[in-house]
Coordinates of N, CA and C in Angstrom, one line a residue:
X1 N -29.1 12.5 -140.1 CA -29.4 13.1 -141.4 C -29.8 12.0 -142.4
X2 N -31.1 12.2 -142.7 CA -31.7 11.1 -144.1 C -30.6 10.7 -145.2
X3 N -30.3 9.7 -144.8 CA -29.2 9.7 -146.5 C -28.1 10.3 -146.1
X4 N -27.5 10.4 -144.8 CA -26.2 10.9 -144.7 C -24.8 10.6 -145.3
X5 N -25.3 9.2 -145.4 CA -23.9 8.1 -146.0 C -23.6 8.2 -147.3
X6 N -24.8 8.8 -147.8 CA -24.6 9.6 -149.5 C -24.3 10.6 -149.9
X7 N -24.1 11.3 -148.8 CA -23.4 12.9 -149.1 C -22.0 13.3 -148.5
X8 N -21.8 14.0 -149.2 CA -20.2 13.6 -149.9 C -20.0 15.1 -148.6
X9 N -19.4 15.4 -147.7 CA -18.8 16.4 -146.6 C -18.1 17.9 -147.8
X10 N -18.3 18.6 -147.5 CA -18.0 19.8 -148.0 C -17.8 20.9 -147.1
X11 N -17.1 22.1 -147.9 CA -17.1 23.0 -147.0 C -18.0 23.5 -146.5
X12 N -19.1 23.8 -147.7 CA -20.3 23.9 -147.2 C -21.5 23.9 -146.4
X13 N -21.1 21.9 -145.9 CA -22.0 21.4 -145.3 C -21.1 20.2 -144.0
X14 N -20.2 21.4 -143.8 CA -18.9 21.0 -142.9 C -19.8 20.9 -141.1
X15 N -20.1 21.8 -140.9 CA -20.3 22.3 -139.7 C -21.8 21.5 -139.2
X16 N -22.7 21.1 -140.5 CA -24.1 20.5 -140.7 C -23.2 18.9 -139.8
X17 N -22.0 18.7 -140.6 CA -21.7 17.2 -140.5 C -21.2 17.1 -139.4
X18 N -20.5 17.5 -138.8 CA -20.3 18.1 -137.5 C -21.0 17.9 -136.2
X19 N -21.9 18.8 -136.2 CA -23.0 18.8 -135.2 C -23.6 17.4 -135.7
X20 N -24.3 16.7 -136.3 CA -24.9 15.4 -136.7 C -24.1 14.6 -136.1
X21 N -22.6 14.2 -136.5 CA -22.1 13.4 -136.0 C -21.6 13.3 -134.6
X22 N -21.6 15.0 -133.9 CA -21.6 14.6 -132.4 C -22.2 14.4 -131.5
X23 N -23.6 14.7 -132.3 CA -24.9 14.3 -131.8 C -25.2 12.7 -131.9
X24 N -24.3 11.7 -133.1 CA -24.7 10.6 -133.2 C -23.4 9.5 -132.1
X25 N -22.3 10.8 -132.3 CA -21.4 9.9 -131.2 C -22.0 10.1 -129.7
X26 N -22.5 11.1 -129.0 CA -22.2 11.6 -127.6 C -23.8 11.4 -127.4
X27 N -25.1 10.9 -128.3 CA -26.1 10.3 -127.8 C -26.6 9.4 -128.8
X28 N -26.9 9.7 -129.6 CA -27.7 9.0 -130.5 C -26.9 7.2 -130.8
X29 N -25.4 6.9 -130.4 CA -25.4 6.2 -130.7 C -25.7 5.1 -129.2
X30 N -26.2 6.0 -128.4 CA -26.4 5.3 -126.5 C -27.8 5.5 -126.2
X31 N -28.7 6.1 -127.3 CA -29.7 6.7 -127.1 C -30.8 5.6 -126.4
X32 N -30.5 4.5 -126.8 CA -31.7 3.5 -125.8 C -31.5 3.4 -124.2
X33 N -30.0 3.0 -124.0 CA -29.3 3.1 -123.1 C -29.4 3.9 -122.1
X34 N -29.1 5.4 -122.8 CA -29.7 6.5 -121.4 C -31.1 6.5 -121.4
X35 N -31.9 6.2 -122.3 CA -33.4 6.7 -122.2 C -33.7 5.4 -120.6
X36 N -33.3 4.1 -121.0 CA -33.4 3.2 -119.8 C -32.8 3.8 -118.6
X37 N -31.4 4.3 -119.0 CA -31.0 4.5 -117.7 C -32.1 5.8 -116.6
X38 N -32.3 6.8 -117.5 CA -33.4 8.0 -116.9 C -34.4 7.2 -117.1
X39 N -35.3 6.4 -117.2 CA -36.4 5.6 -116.8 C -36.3 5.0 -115.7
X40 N -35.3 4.3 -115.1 CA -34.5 4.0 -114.0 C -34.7 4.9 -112.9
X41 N -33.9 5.5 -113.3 CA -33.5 6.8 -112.1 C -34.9 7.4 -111.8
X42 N -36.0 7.6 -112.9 CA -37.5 8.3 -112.5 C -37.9 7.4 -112.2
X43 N -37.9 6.1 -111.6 CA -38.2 5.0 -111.2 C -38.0 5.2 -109.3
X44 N -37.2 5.5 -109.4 CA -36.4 5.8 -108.3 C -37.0 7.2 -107.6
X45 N -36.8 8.5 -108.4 CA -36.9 9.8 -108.3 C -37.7 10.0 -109.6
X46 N -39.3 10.4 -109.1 CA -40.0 11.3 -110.0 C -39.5 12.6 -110.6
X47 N -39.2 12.5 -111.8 CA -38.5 14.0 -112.7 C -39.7 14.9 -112.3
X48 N -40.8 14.8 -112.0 CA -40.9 16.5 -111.6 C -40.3 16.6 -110.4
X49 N -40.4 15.6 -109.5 CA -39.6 16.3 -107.8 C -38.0 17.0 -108.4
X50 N -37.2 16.4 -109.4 CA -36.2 16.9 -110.2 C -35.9 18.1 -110.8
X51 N -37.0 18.6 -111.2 CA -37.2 19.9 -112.0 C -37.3 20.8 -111.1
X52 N -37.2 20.7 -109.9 CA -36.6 22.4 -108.8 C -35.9 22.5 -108.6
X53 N -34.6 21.5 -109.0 CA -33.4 21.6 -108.8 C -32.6 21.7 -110.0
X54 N -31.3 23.1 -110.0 CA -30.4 22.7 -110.8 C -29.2 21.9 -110.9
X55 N -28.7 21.9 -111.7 CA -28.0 21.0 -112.1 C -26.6 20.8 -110.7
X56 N -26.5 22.1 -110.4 CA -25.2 22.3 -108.7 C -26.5 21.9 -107.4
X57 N -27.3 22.1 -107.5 CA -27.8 21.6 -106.5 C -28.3 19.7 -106.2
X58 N -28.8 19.7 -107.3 CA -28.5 18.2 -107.8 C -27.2 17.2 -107.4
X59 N -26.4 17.9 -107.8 CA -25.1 17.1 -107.2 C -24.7 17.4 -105.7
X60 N -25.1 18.6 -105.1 CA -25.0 18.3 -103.8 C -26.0 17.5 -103.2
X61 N -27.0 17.2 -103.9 CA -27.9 16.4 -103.3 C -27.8 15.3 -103.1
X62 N -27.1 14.5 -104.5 CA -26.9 13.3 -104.8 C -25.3 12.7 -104.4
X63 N -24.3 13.7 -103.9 CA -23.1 13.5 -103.6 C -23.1 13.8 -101.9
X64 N -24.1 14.4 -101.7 CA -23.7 14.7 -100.2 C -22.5 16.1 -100.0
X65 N -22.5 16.6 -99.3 CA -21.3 17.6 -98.7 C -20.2 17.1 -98.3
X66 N -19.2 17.6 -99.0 CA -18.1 17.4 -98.7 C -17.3 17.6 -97.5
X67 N -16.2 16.9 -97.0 CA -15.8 17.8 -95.8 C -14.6 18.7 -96.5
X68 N -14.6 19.6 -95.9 CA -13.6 20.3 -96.2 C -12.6 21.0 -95.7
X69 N -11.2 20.6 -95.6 CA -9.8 20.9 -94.7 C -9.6 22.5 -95.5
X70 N -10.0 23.2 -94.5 CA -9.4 24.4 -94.6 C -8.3 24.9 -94.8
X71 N -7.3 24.2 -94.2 CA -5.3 24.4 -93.8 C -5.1 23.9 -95.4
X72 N -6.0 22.3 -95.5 CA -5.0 22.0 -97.0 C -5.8 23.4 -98.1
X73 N -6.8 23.8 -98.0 CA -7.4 24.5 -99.4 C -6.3 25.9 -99.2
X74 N -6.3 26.6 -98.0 CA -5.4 27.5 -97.8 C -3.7 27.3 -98.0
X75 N -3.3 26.0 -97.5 CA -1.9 25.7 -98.8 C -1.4 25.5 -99.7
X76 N -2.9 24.9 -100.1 CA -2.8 24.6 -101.8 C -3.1 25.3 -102.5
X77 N -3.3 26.9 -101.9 CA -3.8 28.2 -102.6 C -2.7 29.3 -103.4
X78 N -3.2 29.3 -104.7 CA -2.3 30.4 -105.5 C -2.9 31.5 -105.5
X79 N -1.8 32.5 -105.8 CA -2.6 34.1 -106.0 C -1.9 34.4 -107.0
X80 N -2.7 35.4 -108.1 CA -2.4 36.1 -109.0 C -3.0 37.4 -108.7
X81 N -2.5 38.1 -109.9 CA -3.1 39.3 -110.2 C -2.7 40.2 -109.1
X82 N -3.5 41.3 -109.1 CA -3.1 42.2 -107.9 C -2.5 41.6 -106.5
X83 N -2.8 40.1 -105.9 CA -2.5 39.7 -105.0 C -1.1 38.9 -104.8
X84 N -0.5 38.7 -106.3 CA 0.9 37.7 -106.3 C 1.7 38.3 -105.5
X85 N 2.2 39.8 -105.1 CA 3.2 40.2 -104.0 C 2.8 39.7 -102.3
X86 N 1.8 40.2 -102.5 CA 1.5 39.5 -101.0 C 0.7 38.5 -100.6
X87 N 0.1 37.4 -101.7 CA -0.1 36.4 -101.5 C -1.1 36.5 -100.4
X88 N -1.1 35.6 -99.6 CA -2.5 35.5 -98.2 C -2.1 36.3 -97.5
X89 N -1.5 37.3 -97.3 CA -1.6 38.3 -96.4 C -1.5 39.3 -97.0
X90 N -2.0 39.2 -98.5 CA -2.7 40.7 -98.6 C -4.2 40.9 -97.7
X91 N -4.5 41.8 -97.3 CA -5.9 42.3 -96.5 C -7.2 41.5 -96.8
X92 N -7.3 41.8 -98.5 CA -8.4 41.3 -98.8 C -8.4 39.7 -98.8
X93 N -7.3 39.3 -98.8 CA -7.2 38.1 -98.7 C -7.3 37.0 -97.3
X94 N -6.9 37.9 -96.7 CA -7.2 37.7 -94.8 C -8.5 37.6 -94.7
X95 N -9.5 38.7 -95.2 CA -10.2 38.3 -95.2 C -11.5 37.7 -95.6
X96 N -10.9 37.1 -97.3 CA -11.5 36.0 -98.2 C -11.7 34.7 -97.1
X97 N -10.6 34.3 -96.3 CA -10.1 33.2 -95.7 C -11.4 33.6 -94.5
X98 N -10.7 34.2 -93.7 CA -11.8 34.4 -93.0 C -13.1 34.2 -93.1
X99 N -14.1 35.0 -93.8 CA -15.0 34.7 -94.2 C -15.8 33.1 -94.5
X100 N -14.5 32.6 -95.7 CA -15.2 31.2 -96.0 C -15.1 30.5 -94.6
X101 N -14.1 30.7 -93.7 CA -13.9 29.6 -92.5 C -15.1 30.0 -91.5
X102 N -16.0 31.0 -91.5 CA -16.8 31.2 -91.0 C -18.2 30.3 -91.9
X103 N -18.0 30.3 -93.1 CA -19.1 29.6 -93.8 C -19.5 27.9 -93.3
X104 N -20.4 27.5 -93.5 CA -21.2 26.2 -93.0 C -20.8 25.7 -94.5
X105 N -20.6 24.0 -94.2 CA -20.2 23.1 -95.0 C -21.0 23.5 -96.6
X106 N -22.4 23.9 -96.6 CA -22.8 23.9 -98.0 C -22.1 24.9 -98.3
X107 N -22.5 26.1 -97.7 CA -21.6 27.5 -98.5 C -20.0 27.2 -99.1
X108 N -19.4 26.4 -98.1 CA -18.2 26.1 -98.2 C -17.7 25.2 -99.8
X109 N -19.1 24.4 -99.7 CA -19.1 23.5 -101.6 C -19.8 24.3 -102.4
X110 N -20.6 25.6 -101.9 CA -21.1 26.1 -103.2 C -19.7 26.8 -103.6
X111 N -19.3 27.6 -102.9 CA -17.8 28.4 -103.3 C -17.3 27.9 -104.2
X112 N -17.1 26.3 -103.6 CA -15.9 25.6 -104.6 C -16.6 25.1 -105.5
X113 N -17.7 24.6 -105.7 CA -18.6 24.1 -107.1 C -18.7 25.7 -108.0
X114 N -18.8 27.1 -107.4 CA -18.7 28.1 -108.1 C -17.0 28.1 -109.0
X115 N -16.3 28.1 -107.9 CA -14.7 28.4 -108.9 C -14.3 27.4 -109.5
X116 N -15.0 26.4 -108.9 CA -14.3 24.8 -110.3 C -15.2 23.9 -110.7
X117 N -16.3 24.0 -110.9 CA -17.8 23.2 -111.1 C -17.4 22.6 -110.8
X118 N -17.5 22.0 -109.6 CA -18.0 21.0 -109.1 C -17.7 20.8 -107.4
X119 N -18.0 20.6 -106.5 CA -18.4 20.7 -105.0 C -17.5 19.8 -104.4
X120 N -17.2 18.8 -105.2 CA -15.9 17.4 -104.6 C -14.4 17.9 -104.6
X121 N -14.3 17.8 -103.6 CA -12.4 17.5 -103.2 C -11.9 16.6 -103.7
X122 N -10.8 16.5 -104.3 CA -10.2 14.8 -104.8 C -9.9 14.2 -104.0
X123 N -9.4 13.1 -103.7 CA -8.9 12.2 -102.5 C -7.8 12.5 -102.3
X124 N -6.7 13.3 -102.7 CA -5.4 13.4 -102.9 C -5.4 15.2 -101.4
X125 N -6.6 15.6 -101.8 CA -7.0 16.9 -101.3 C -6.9 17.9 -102.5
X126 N -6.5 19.1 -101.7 CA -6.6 20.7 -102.8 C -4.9 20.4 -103.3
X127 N -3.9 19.6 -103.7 CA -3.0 19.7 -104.1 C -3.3 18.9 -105.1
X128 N -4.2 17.7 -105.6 CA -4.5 17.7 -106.4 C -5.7 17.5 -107.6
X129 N -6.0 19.3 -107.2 CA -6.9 20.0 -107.7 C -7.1 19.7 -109.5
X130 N -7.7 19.6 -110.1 CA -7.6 19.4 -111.6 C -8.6 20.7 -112.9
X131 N -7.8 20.9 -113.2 CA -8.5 22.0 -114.5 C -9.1 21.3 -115.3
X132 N -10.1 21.6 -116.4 CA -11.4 20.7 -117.0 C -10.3 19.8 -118.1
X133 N -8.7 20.1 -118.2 CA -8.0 19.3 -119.3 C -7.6 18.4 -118.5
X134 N -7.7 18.1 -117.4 CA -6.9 17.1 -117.0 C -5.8 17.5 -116.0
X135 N -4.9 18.4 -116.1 CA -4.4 18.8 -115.7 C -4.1 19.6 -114.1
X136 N -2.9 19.1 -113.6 CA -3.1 20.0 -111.8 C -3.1 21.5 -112.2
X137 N -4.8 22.0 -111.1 CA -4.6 23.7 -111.6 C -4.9 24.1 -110.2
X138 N -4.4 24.4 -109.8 CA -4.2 25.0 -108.0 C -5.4 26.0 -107.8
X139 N -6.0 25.8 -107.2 CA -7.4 26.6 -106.8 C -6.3 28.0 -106.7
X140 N -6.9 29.3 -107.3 CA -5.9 30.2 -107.6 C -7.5 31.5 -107.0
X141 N -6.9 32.7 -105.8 CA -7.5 33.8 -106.0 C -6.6 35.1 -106.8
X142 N -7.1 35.3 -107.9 CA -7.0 36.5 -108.6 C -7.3 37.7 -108.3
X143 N -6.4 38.5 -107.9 CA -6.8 40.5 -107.6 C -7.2 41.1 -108.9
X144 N -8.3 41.7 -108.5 CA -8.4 42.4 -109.9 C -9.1 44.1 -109.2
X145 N -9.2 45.3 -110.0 CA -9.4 46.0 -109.6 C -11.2 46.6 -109.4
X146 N -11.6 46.8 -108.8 CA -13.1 46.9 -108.3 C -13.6 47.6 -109.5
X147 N -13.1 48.3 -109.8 CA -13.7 48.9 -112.0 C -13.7 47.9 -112.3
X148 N -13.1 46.9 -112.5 CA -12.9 45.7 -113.5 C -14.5 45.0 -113.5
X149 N -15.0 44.6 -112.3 CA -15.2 44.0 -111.8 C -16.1 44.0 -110.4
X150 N -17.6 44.2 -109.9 CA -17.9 44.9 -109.0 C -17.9 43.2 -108.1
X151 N -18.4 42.1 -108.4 CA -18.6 40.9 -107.7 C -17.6 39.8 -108.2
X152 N -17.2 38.7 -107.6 CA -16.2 37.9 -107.5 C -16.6 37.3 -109.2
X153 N -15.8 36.6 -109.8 CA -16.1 35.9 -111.3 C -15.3 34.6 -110.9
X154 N -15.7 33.6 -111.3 CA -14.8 32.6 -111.8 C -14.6 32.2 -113.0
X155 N -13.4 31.4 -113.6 CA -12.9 30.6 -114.2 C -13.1 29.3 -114.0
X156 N -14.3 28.6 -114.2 CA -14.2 27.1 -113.6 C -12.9 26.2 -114.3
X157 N -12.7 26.6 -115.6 CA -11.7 25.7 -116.7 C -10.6 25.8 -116.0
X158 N -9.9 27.2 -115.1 CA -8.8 27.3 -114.1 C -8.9 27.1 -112.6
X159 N -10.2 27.1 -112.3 CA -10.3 26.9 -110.9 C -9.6 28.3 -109.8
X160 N -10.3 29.0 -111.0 CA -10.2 30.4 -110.2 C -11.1 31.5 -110.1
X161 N -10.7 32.4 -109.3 CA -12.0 33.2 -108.8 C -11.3 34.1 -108.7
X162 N -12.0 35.4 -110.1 CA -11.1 37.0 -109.8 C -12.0 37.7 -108.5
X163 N -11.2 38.1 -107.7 CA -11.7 38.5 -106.3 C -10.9 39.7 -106.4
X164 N -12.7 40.9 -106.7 CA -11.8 42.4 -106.6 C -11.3 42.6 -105.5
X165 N -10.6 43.8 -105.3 CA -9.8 44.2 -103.9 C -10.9 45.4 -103.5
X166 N -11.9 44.5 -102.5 CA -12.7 45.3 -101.9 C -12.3 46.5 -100.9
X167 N -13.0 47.3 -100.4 CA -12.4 48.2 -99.1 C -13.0 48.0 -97.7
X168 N -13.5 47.2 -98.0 CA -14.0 46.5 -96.4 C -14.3 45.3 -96.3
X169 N -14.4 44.4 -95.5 CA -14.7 42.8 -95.3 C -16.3 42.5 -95.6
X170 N -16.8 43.7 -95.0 CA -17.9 43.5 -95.0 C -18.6 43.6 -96.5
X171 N -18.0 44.3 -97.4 CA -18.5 44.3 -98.8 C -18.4 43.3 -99.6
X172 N -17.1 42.5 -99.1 CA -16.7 41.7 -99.7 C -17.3 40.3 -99.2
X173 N -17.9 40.3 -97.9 CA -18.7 39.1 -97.3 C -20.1 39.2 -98.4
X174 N -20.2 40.5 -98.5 CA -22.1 40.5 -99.6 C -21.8 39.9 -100.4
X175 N -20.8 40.6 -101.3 CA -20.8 40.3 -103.0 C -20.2 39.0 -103.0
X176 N -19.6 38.7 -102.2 CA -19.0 36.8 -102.1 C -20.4 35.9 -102.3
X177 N -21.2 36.4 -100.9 CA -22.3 35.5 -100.7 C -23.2 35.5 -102.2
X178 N -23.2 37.0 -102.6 CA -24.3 37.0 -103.7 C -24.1 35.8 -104.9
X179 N -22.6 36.3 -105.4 CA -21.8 35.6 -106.4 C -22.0 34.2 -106.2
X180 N -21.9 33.3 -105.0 CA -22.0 32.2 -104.8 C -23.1 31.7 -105.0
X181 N -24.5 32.2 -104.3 CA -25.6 32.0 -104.2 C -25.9 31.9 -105.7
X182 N -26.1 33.4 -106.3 CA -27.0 33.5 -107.6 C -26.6 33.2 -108.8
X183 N -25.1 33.2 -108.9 CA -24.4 31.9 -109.9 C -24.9 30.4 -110.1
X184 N -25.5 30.2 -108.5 CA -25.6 28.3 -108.5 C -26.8 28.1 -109.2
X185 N -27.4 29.3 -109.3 CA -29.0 29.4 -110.1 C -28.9 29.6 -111.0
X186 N -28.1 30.3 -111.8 CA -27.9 30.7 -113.4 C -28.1 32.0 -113.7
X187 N -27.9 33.1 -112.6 CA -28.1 34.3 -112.4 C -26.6 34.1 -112.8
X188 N -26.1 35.1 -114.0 CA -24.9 35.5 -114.1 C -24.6 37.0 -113.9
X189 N -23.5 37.0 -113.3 CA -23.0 38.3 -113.1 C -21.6 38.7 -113.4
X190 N -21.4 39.5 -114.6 CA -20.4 39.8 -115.2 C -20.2 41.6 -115.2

């Protein structure tokens, strides 16, 4: 803001100061810095070859696929909602598991880049899972009722995924695949 240092913060002009200033901490005060460092990197990788990828696929690109221990994700797995009585042996939940262990390693990181942005396992494994505060948040499947809800949702902040209680596997293999897939694109589905 021209002459910012001269103007006195108000309630008025609270929200103006605000946005300015987190614009001046979180770039503007690094602004030569990243512009070097993305001059760099298009040095390396031409930004248009960049611009067909989003931002989830990008990191699979640039991270590689993870491996992923099925036994630890399935121990380290909480249930809520419709599923907390019977946990992994409710039905739909037999065969949620099922399904992913049938999936190939990408499917297997879009899932988990879908319920907790981001595609990486910690070193520690799925026990020490983290919510966007910092905090251990147990990769968690949520029951919810199929009115609620026609395709799987996540919570990336909890690292959860409401998973209606389909009535066949096979419905639940579609709307999994779709959710995973058309999510990673920015197709939302709520």
């Amino acid at each position: 803001v021209p002459g910012g240092a001269d103007i006195e913060v108000t309630e008025e002009n609270l929200p103006e100061y605000i946005e300015a200033s987190l614009k001046h901490r979180l770039l503007g005060r690094y602004e030569k810095q990243l512009n070097e460092l993305l001059l760099g990197f298009f040095d390396v990788i031409p930004e248009p070859l960049l611009t067909i990828f989003d931002f989830q696929e990008l990191e699979l690109l640039m991270c590689g696929l993870p491996e992923i221990d099925m036994d630890n994700w399935k121990e380290n797995t909480e249930y809520s909602g419709d599923y907390v009585r019977e946990g992994p042996n409710h039905e739909v939940c037999v065969w949620f598991w099922e399904i992913v262990s049938e999936y190939d390693q990408e499917l297997k990181a879009r899932l988990l880049q879908f319920v907790t942005g981001t595609s990486g396992v910690p070193a520690k494994g799925f026990s020490s899972l983290q919510g966007n505060d910092g905090n251990v948040r147990r990769f968690t499947i949520h029951g919810v009722a199929l009115e609620t809800c026609v395709y799987p949702r996540s919570h990336t902040c909890f690292n959860r995924i409401d998973l209606p209680i389909y009535d066949s596997k096979d419905e639940l293999e579609e709307k999994l695949k779709i959710a995973i897939t058309m999510a990673a694109t920015g197709f939302d589905i709520e």
